């Protein structure tokens, strides 16, 4: 075993080092922000409940609340508003009275919330030749709204394929001539990162700055969004610090320096998946699982020789502490880390009253991922290049998505 060369990869060091390991919590500031936020929250709720007037105004209010990143506070209220609007709208025979901005916003908001909205509502903006009318390029806000709506297209919706191509082309040309105001910045941001494909926390941060520059901003809503964002950031830092300390206690840096330390990146993924404060525990466990998966990936891909990986994979089949005998020191560290994370996850679910099958399927997903890693290690050891289909079948497991979906 010792005579074989290890497939050591050239790993970049952790760029964050100890930056987030110890973050003091300002209790007084937290309480002050929370108190002020709660007062403003009631005011924003009143805005939503009492919203009347034109459909455009209601849709803009809902969209603004959600894009500022505070929609989760009012999810039931927003769903009730949309249900009432949808019920009333079914009695309306045509969309002809809507301008491009409202039509596109209506389509995007209702599709985002799971309603069935026909894409044919955009046909009225086409000429007889089937192409979108150049006249709508005189409405930058409407064109941007169309662009964002088109990203919610599904397979076979040709009108939205055309809408996306048209709006993208015209916005790119328009971006060069728009002034430096809020709309211009929104156009440039949308072309770089469409809203529907963005990470909610990042998009909220951008939109807060856009909204602050808007002449139509509501100061109460803006202040509420800022306070809520800052409170969430304070919470995220504490969670990240907790996970960083967990990782430091494992001492991979000295015991197994060949594996990557990607705590911050893993936590960022967790926030992107579930950003609401109430999912704190889910983010922490998700991050630990991602880090554990990253360790296993490096063990199979960037350190282990085939004999020790064969032994390690046999231990993975059992997932119990008795299987640790015969493993190398590095494999033992990886194995015990995995067992401890699974045990912590199981204990957490039990406390919350969840069922055993949740852990059962998570273990099965971990095993499936490890088996796929092992197969790739065998391929590497044999200098075997698999056909594309064989590679894709194994890659669907080695990607780790089956585990992250549990």
Short mmCIF file of C-alpha atoms in Angstrom, two decimals:
data_model
loop_
_atom_site.label_atom_id
_atom_site.label_comp_id
_atom_site.label_asym_id
_atom_site.label_seq_id
_atom_site.Cartn_x
_atom_site.Cartn_y
_atom_site.Cartn_z
CA UNK A 1 0.00 0.00 0.00
CA UNK A 2 2.75 2.41 0.92
CA UNK A 3 4.58 1.99 -2.41
CA UNK A 4 1.67 3.34 -4.41
CA UNK A 5 1.61 7.04 -5.22
CA UNK A 6 -1.29 9.04 -3.90
CA UNK A 7 -3.36 11.20 -6.29
CA UNK A 8 -2.57 14.34 -4.31
CA UNK A 9 -4.36 17.40 -5.65
CA UNK A 10 -3.08 20.94 -5.39
CA UNK A 11 -5.67 22.43 -3.04
CA UNK A 12 -6.07 26.13 -2.47
CA UNK A 13 -5.93 27.13 1.20
CA UNK A 14 -9.02 28.35 3.01
CA UNK A 15 -9.18 32.04 2.11
CA UNK A 16 -11.34 32.80 5.17
CA UNK A 17 -9.02 31.24 7.75
CA UNK A 18 -10.28 32.20 11.25
CA UNK A 19 -12.31 35.20 10.13
CA UNK A 20 -15.68 33.84 11.27
CA UNK A 21 -14.55 31.59 14.11
CA UNK A 22 -15.29 34.09 16.86
CA UNK A 23 -17.96 36.72 16.25
CA UNK A 24 -19.24 38.64 19.28
CA UNK A 25 -22.98 39.09 19.48
CA UNK A 26 -24.27 42.56 20.31
CA UNK A 27 -27.35 41.71 22.38
CA UNK A 28 -28.38 45.32 22.90
CA UNK A 29 -28.21 46.09 19.18
CA UNK A 30 -30.09 42.89 18.36
CA UNK A 31 -32.88 43.75 20.78
CA UNK A 32 -33.09 47.34 19.56
CA UNK A 33 -33.29 46.26 15.92
CA UNK A 34 -35.84 43.55 16.74
CA UNK A 35 -38.09 45.93 18.66
CA UNK A 36 -38.09 48.52 15.90
CA UNK A 37 -38.52 45.87 13.22
CA UNK A 38 -41.59 44.42 14.95
CA UNK A 39 -43.27 47.83 15.09
CA UNK A 40 -42.64 48.43 11.40
CA UNK A 41 -43.76 44.90 10.57
CA UNK A 42 -47.25 45.70 11.82
CA UNK A 43 -47.32 48.82 9.66
CA UNK A 44 -46.29 46.88 6.57
CA UNK A 45 -48.92 44.23 7.30
CA UNK A 46 -51.52 46.99 7.47
CA UNK A 47 -50.36 48.22 4.06
CA UNK A 48 -50.96 44.79 2.58
CA UNK A 49 -54.29 44.16 4.29
CA UNK A 50 -55.70 47.56 3.34
CA UNK A 51 -54.25 47.64 -0.18
CA UNK A 52 -56.91 48.73 -2.64
CA UNK A 53 -57.18 50.57 -5.89
CA UNK A 54 -55.67 49.47 -9.16
CA UNK A 55 -54.35 45.99 -9.79
CA UNK A 56 -51.01 47.41 -10.75
CA UNK A 57 -50.64 49.02 -7.33
CA UNK A 58 -51.41 45.75 -5.54
CA UNK A 59 -49.03 43.76 -7.70
CA UNK A 60 -46.25 46.32 -7.28
CA UNK A 61 -46.69 46.27 -3.50
CA UNK A 62 -46.54 42.46 -3.35
CA UNK A 63 -43.55 42.37 -5.68
CA UNK A 64 -41.74 45.07 -3.71
CA UNK A 65 -42.29 43.30 -0.39
CA UNK A 66 -41.01 40.03 -1.82
CA UNK A 67 -38.02 41.49 -3.65
CA UNK A 68 -36.96 43.38 -0.53
CA UNK A 69 -36.61 39.95 1.08
CA UNK A 70 -39.38 40.34 3.67
CA UNK A 71 -42.21 38.48 1.97
CA UNK A 72 -41.77 35.51 4.31
CA UNK A 73 -43.20 37.61 7.15
CA UNK A 74 -46.48 38.00 5.28
CA UNK A 75 -46.79 34.79 3.25
CA UNK A 76 -50.37 34.04 4.33
CA UNK A 77 -51.49 37.60 3.73
CA UNK A 78 -49.90 37.65 0.28
CA UNK A 79 -51.43 34.30 -0.67
CA UNK A 80 -54.87 35.57 0.39
CA UNK A 81 -54.42 38.71 -1.71
CA UNK A 82 -53.38 36.71 -4.75
CA UNK A 83 -56.25 34.25 -4.32
CA UNK A 84 -58.76 37.11 -4.21
CA UNK A 85 -57.17 38.80 -7.22
CA UNK A 86 -57.08 35.57 -9.21
CA UNK A 87 -60.71 34.81 -8.40
CA UNK A 88 -61.76 38.29 -9.52
CA UNK A 89 -59.58 38.13 -12.60
CA UNK A 90 -61.25 34.96 -13.85
CA UNK A 91 -64.34 37.09 -14.47
CA UNK A 92 -62.40 39.44 -16.75
CA UNK A 93 -62.60 38.45 -20.41
CA UNK A 94 -59.45 40.10 -21.76
CA UNK A 95 -56.11 41.56 -20.78
CA UNK A 96 -56.27 44.33 -23.36
CA UNK A 97 -56.41 47.11 -20.78
CA UNK A 98 -53.11 46.07 -19.20
CA UNK A 99 -49.90 47.77 -20.24
CA UNK A 100 -46.72 45.76 -20.81
CA UNK A 101 -45.41 46.35 -17.30
CA UNK A 102 -48.62 45.19 -15.59
CA UNK A 103 -49.16 42.22 -17.90
CA UNK A 104 -45.63 40.98 -17.33
CA UNK A 105 -45.73 41.59 -13.58
CA UNK A 106 -49.08 39.82 -13.33
CA UNK A 107 -47.72 36.83 -15.23
CA UNK A 108 -44.52 36.60 -13.16
CA UNK A 109 -46.08 37.06 -9.72
CA UNK A 110 -48.85 34.53 -10.27
CA UNK A 111 -46.55 31.96 -11.85
CA UNK A 112 -44.09 32.36 -8.99
CA UNK A 113 -46.91 31.46 -6.63
CA UNK A 114 -48.00 28.38 -8.57
CA UNK A 115 -50.95 29.75 -10.53
CA UNK A 116 -51.60 28.66 -14.10
CA UNK A 117 -51.25 31.70 -16.36
CA UNK A 118 -51.35 31.35 -20.14
CA UNK A 119 -48.34 32.76 -21.94
CA UNK A 120 -50.61 33.77 -24.82
CA UNK A 121 -51.36 37.00 -22.95
CA UNK A 122 -48.16 38.34 -24.54
CA UNK A 123 -49.35 37.78 -28.11
CA UNK A 124 -50.98 41.21 -28.14
CA UNK A 125 -47.50 42.74 -28.18
CA UNK A 126 -46.63 41.01 -31.45
CA UNK A 127 -47.01 42.30 -34.98
CA UNK A 128 -48.75 40.48 -37.82
CA UNK A 129 -45.45 38.85 -38.78
CA UNK A 130 -45.25 37.17 -35.36
CA UNK A 131 -42.42 39.35 -34.07
CA UNK A 132 -42.61 41.54 -31.00
CA UNK A 133 -43.45 45.14 -31.77
CA UNK A 134 -40.59 47.61 -31.62
CA UNK A 135 -43.05 50.06 -30.06
CA UNK A 136 -42.64 48.42 -26.65
CA UNK A 137 -38.97 49.38 -26.61
CA UNK A 138 -40.18 52.87 -25.70
CA UNK A 139 -41.20 51.46 -22.31
CA UNK A 140 -37.96 50.48 -20.49
CA UNK A 141 -39.72 49.48 -17.26
CA UNK A 142 -42.21 47.38 -19.20
CA UNK A 143 -39.46 45.74 -21.24
CA UNK A 144 -37.56 44.87 -18.06
CA UNK A 145 -40.75 43.43 -16.59
CA UNK A 146 -41.23 41.31 -19.73
CA UNK A 147 -37.63 40.09 -19.50
CA UNK A 148 -38.04 38.95 -15.89
CA UNK A 149 -41.39 37.30 -16.67
CA UNK A 150 -39.99 35.40 -19.65
CA UNK A 151 -37.58 33.53 -17.36
CA UNK A 152 -40.54 31.66 -15.88
CA UNK A 153 -41.22 29.98 -19.20
CA UNK A 154 -41.66 26.25 -19.52
CA UNK A 155 -40.81 23.94 -22.40
CA UNK A 156 -42.83 24.62 -25.52
CA UNK A 157 -43.83 28.22 -24.77
CA UNK A 158 -42.56 29.77 -27.99
CA UNK A 159 -44.00 33.19 -27.21
CA UNK A 160 -41.86 33.39 -24.07
CA UNK A 161 -38.79 32.12 -25.90
CA UNK A 162 -39.31 34.97 -28.35
CA UNK A 163 -40.01 37.41 -25.52
CA UNK A 164 -36.77 36.53 -23.78
CA UNK A 165 -34.68 36.85 -26.93
CA UNK A 166 -36.34 40.15 -27.87
CA UNK A 167 -36.18 41.75 -24.42
CA UNK A 168 -32.59 40.63 -23.85
CA UNK A 169 -31.43 42.13 -27.13
CA UNK A 170 -33.26 45.42 -26.64
CA UNK A 171 -32.26 45.82 -22.99
CA UNK A 172 -28.61 45.29 -23.86
CA UNK A 173 -28.83 48.08 -26.40
CA UNK A 174 -30.84 50.25 -24.06
CA UNK A 175 -28.48 49.78 -21.09
CA UNK A 176 -25.84 51.85 -22.85
CA UNK A 177 -28.09 54.89 -23.18
CA UNK A 178 -30.05 54.82 -19.91
CA UNK A 179 -29.07 57.32 -17.25
CA UNK A 180 -27.38 56.26 -14.01
CA UNK A 181 -30.62 56.03 -12.01
CA UNK A 182 -32.31 53.10 -10.29
CA UNK A 183 -33.91 51.69 -13.47
CA UNK A 184 -30.58 51.68 -15.30
CA UNK A 185 -28.95 49.79 -12.44
CA UNK A 186 -31.83 47.30 -12.36
CA UNK A 187 -31.50 46.67 -16.08
CA UNK A 188 -27.77 46.01 -15.82
CA UNK A 189 -28.28 43.74 -12.82
CA UNK A 190 -31.08 41.80 -14.52
CA UNK A 191 -28.95 41.19 -17.61
CA UNK A 192 -26.17 39.91 -15.38
CA UNK A 193 -28.45 37.89 -13.08
CA UNK A 194 -32.16 37.35 -13.85
CA UNK A 195 -34.32 37.51 -10.74
CA UNK A 196 -35.80 34.02 -11.19
CA UNK A 197 -32.34 32.45 -11.31
CA UNK A 198 -30.86 34.46 -8.47
CA UNK A 199 -30.18 33.73 -4.80
CA UNK A 200 -32.87 35.43 -2.74
CA UNK A 201 -30.60 37.03 -0.15
CA UNK A 202 -28.30 38.49 -2.77
CA UNK A 203 -31.18 39.72 -4.89
CA UNK A 204 -32.76 41.31 -1.81
CA UNK A 205 -29.56 43.19 -1.04
CA UNK A 206 -29.42 44.56 -4.57
CA UNK A 207 -33.09 45.49 -4.62
CA UNK A 208 -32.85 47.33 -1.30
CA UNK A 209 -30.27 49.63 -2.87
CA UNK A 210 -32.39 50.04 -6.03
CA UNK A 211 -35.49 50.79 -3.98
CA UNK A 212 -33.66 53.33 -1.85
CA UNK A 213 -32.94 55.36 -5.00
CA UNK A 214 -36.49 55.10 -6.30
CA UNK A 215 -38.70 58.19 -6.28
CA UNK A 216 -41.64 55.92 -5.41
CA UNK A 217 -40.09 54.33 -2.33
CA UNK A 218 -42.03 53.91 0.90
CA UNK A 219 -39.80 54.89 3.81
CA UNK A 220 -41.51 52.54 6.28
CA UNK A 221 -41.12 49.55 3.98
CA UNK A 222 -37.52 50.45 3.17
CA UNK A 223 -36.54 50.81 6.82
CA UNK A 224 -38.29 47.56 7.71
CA UNK A 225 -36.40 45.73 4.96
CA UNK A 226 -33.06 47.13 6.09
CA UNK A 227 -33.63 46.19 9.72
CA UNK A 228 -34.78 42.70 8.78
CA UNK A 229 -31.79 42.20 6.50
CA UNK A 230 -29.35 43.34 9.18
CA UNK A 231 -30.95 41.08 11.79
CA UNK A 232 -30.69 38.13 9.43
CA UNK A 233 -27.03 38.92 8.76
CA UNK A 234 -26.34 39.00 12.50
CA UNK A 235 -27.98 35.59 12.85
CA UNK A 236 -26.09 34.14 9.89
CA UNK A 237 -22.77 35.24 11.36
CA UNK A 238 -23.53 33.48 14.64
CA UNK A 239 -24.52 30.29 12.83
CA UNK A 240 -21.41 30.40 10.67
CA UNK A 241 -19.25 30.95 13.74
CA UNK A 242 -20.83 27.89 15.36
CA UNK A 243 -20.06 25.69 12.35
CA UNK A 244 -16.53 27.08 12.06
CA UNK A 245 -15.86 26.12 15.68
CA UNK A 246 -17.23 22.64 15.00
CA UNK A 247 -14.84 22.26 12.09
CA UNK A 248 -11.88 23.62 14.06
CA UNK A 249 -12.51 21.08 16.82
CA UNK A 250 -12.22 18.25 14.27
CA UNK A 251 -8.71 19.53 13.48
CA UNK A 252 -8.66 18.47 9.84
CA UNK A 253 -6.09 21.17 9.11
CA UNK A 254 -3.38 19.28 10.99
CA UNK A 255 -4.69 15.71 10.90
CA UNK A 256 -5.72 15.60 7.26
CA UNK A 257 -4.58 18.77 5.45
CA UNK A 258 -5.25 17.27 2.03
CA UNK A 259 -9.00 17.89 2.37
CA UNK A 260 -10.56 21.24 1.62
CA UNK A 261 -11.91 23.57 4.26
CA UNK A 262 -14.97 25.09 2.62
CA UNK A 263 -17.16 25.99 5.59
CA UNK A 264 -18.09 29.47 4.39
CA UNK A 265 -18.92 28.27 0.89
CA UNK A 266 -21.05 25.42 2.27
CA UNK A 267 -22.90 27.76 4.62
CA UNK A 268 -23.52 30.19 1.76
CA UNK A 269 -25.18 27.31 -0.12
CA UNK A 270 -27.31 26.58 2.96
CA UNK A 271 -28.46 30.20 3.18
CA UNK A 272 -29.28 30.14 -0.51
CA UNK A 273 -31.45 27.09 0.09
CA UNK A 274 -33.29 28.25 3.23
CA UNK A 275 -32.69 31.86 4.21
CA UNK A 276 -35.57 32.42 6.64
CA UNK A 277 -34.40 32.83 10.28
CA UNK A 278 -36.62 29.97 11.48
CA UNK A 279 -34.52 27.50 9.49
CA UNK A 280 -31.37 28.11 11.54
CA UNK A 281 -31.01 24.47 12.58
CA UNK A 282 -31.55 23.28 9.02
CA UNK A 283 -28.80 25.59 7.76
CA UNK A 284 -26.34 24.37 10.38
CA UNK A 285 -27.02 20.69 9.69
CA UNK A 286 -27.01 21.26 5.94
CA UNK A 287 -23.61 22.93 6.19
CA UNK A 288 -22.16 20.09 8.26
CA UNK A 289 -23.45 17.56 5.75
CA UNK A 290 -21.96 19.48 2.84
CA UNK A 291 -18.60 19.68 4.60
CA UNK A 292 -18.72 15.96 5.38
CA UNK A 293 -19.51 15.24 1.75
CA UNK A 294 -16.63 17.47 0.64
CA UNK A 295 -14.26 15.57 2.94
CA UNK A 296 -15.36 12.25 1.46
CA UNK A 297 -14.98 13.61 -2.06
CA UNK A 298 -11.39 14.65 -1.33
CA UNK A 299 -10.62 11.33 0.33
CA UNK A 300 -11.70 9.40 -2.75
CA UNK A 301 -10.53 11.87 -5.35
CA UNK A 302 -7.43 13.55 -3.98
CA UNK A 303 -5.79 11.32 -1.38
CA UNK A 304 -6.81 7.68 -1.01
CA UNK A 305 -5.17 4.76 -2.78
CA UNK A 306 -7.45 2.04 -4.02
CA UNK A 307 -6.83 -0.56 -1.28
CA UNK A 308 -7.72 1.78 1.58
CA UNK A 309 -10.68 3.12 -0.38
CA UNK A 310 -11.94 -0.43 -0.84
CA UNK A 311 -11.77 -0.94 2.93
CA UNK A 312 -13.37 2.43 3.59
CA UNK A 313 -16.24 1.71 1.20
CA UNK A 314 -16.92 -1.60 2.96
CA UNK A 315 -17.19 0.34 6.23
CA UNK A 316 -19.63 2.72 4.55
CA UNK A 317 -21.86 -0.26 3.79
CA UNK A 318 -22.37 -0.78 7.53
CA UNK A 319 -22.12 2.75 8.92
CA UNK A 320 -21.35 1.66 12.47
CA UNK A 321 -18.42 2.37 14.77
CA UNK A 322 -17.28 -1.28 14.83
CA UNK A 323 -16.30 -0.95 11.18
CA UNK A 324 -13.58 1.56 12.03
CA UNK A 325 -10.99 -1.17 12.63
CA UNK A 326 -8.57 -1.51 9.74
CA UNK A 327 -9.02 2.04 8.49
CA UNK A 328 -6.09 4.41 8.12
CA UNK A 329 -5.93 7.40 10.46
CA UNK A 330 -7.23 9.74 7.79
CA UNK A 331 -10.06 7.38 6.90
CA UNK A 332 -10.94 7.02 10.58
CA UNK A 333 -11.24 10.78 10.91
CA UNK A 334 -13.52 10.99 7.87
CA UNK A 335 -15.57 8.02 9.02
CA UNK A 336 -16.14 9.18 12.59
CA UNK A 337 -17.03 12.66 11.33
CA UNK A 338 -19.67 11.15 9.06
CA UNK A 339 -21.08 8.95 11.84
CA UNK A 340 -21.22 11.87 14.26
CA UNK A 341 -23.00 14.12 11.78
CA UNK A 342 -25.56 11.42 11.03
CA UNK A 343 -26.02 10.79 14.76
CA UNK A 344 -26.50 14.51 15.45
CA UNK A 345 -29.02 14.74 12.63
CA UNK A 346 -30.92 11.75 13.99
CA UNK A 347 -31.01 13.17 17.52
CA UNK A 348 -32.22 16.50 16.17
CA UNK A 349 -35.07 14.89 14.27
CA UNK A 350 -36.09 12.83 17.29
CA UNK A 351 -36.31 15.98 19.41
CA UNK A 352 -38.54 17.52 16.77
CA UNK A 353 -40.77 14.47 16.60
CA UNK A 354 -39.75 13.40 13.11
CA UNK A 355 -39.66 9.80 11.97
CA UNK A 356 -36.77 7.38 11.66
CA UNK A 357 -37.20 6.95 7.91
CA UNK A 358 -35.84 10.48 7.37
CA UNK A 359 -32.46 9.35 8.73
CA UNK A 360 -32.72 5.99 6.99
CA UNK A 361 -33.01 7.58 3.56
CA UNK A 362 -30.29 10.11 4.35
CA UNK A 363 -27.92 7.25 5.17
CA UNK A 364 -28.88 5.50 1.95
CA UNK A 365 -28.17 8.68 0.00
CA UNK A 366 -24.77 9.08 1.68
CA UNK A 367 -23.94 5.47 0.81
CA UNK A 368 -25.02 5.91 -2.81
CA UNK A 369 -22.79 8.96 -3.12
CA UNK A 370 -19.80 7.15 -1.59
CA UNK A 371 -20.28 4.16 -3.88
CA UNK A 372 -20.22 6.52 -6.85
CA UNK A 373 -17.02 8.16 -5.55
CA UNK A 374 -15.53 4.68 -5.18
CA UNK A 375 -16.39 3.74 -8.74
CA UNK A 376 -14.66 6.87 -10.03
CA UNK A 377 -11.60 6.01 -7.93
CA UNK A 378 -11.55 2.54 -9.52
CA UNK A 379 -11.74 4.12 -12.96
CA UNK A 380 -8.83 6.38 -12.11
CA UNK A 381 -6.78 3.50 -10.74
CA UNK A 382 -7.33 1.50 -13.93
CA UNK A 383 -6.87 4.52 -16.22
CA UNK A 384 -10.32 3.72 -17.52
CA UNK A 385 -12.29 6.35 -19.45
CA UNK A 386 -15.97 5.38 -19.32
CA UNK A 387 -18.39 5.99 -22.20
CA UNK A 388 -20.51 9.10 -21.73
CA UNK A 389 -23.66 7.21 -20.77
CA UNK A 390 -21.84 5.18 -18.11
CA UNK A 391 -20.22 8.34 -16.76
CA UNK A 392 -23.54 10.20 -16.58
CA UNK A 393 -25.27 7.37 -14.74
CA UNK A 394 -22.57 7.32 -12.08
CA UNK A 395 -22.30 11.11 -12.11
CA UNK A 396 -25.95 11.48 -11.13
CA UNK A 397 -24.96 9.91 -7.80
CA UNK A 398 -21.45 11.33 -7.38
CA UNK A 399 -22.83 14.85 -7.84
CA UNK A 400 -24.28 14.49 -4.34
CA UNK A 401 -27.68 15.82 -5.31
CA UNK A 402 -29.41 12.64 -4.16
CA UNK A 403 -28.03 13.26 -0.67
CA UNK A 404 -28.74 16.98 -0.57
CA UNK A 405 -32.34 16.34 -1.54
CA UNK A 406 -32.99 14.31 1.58
#
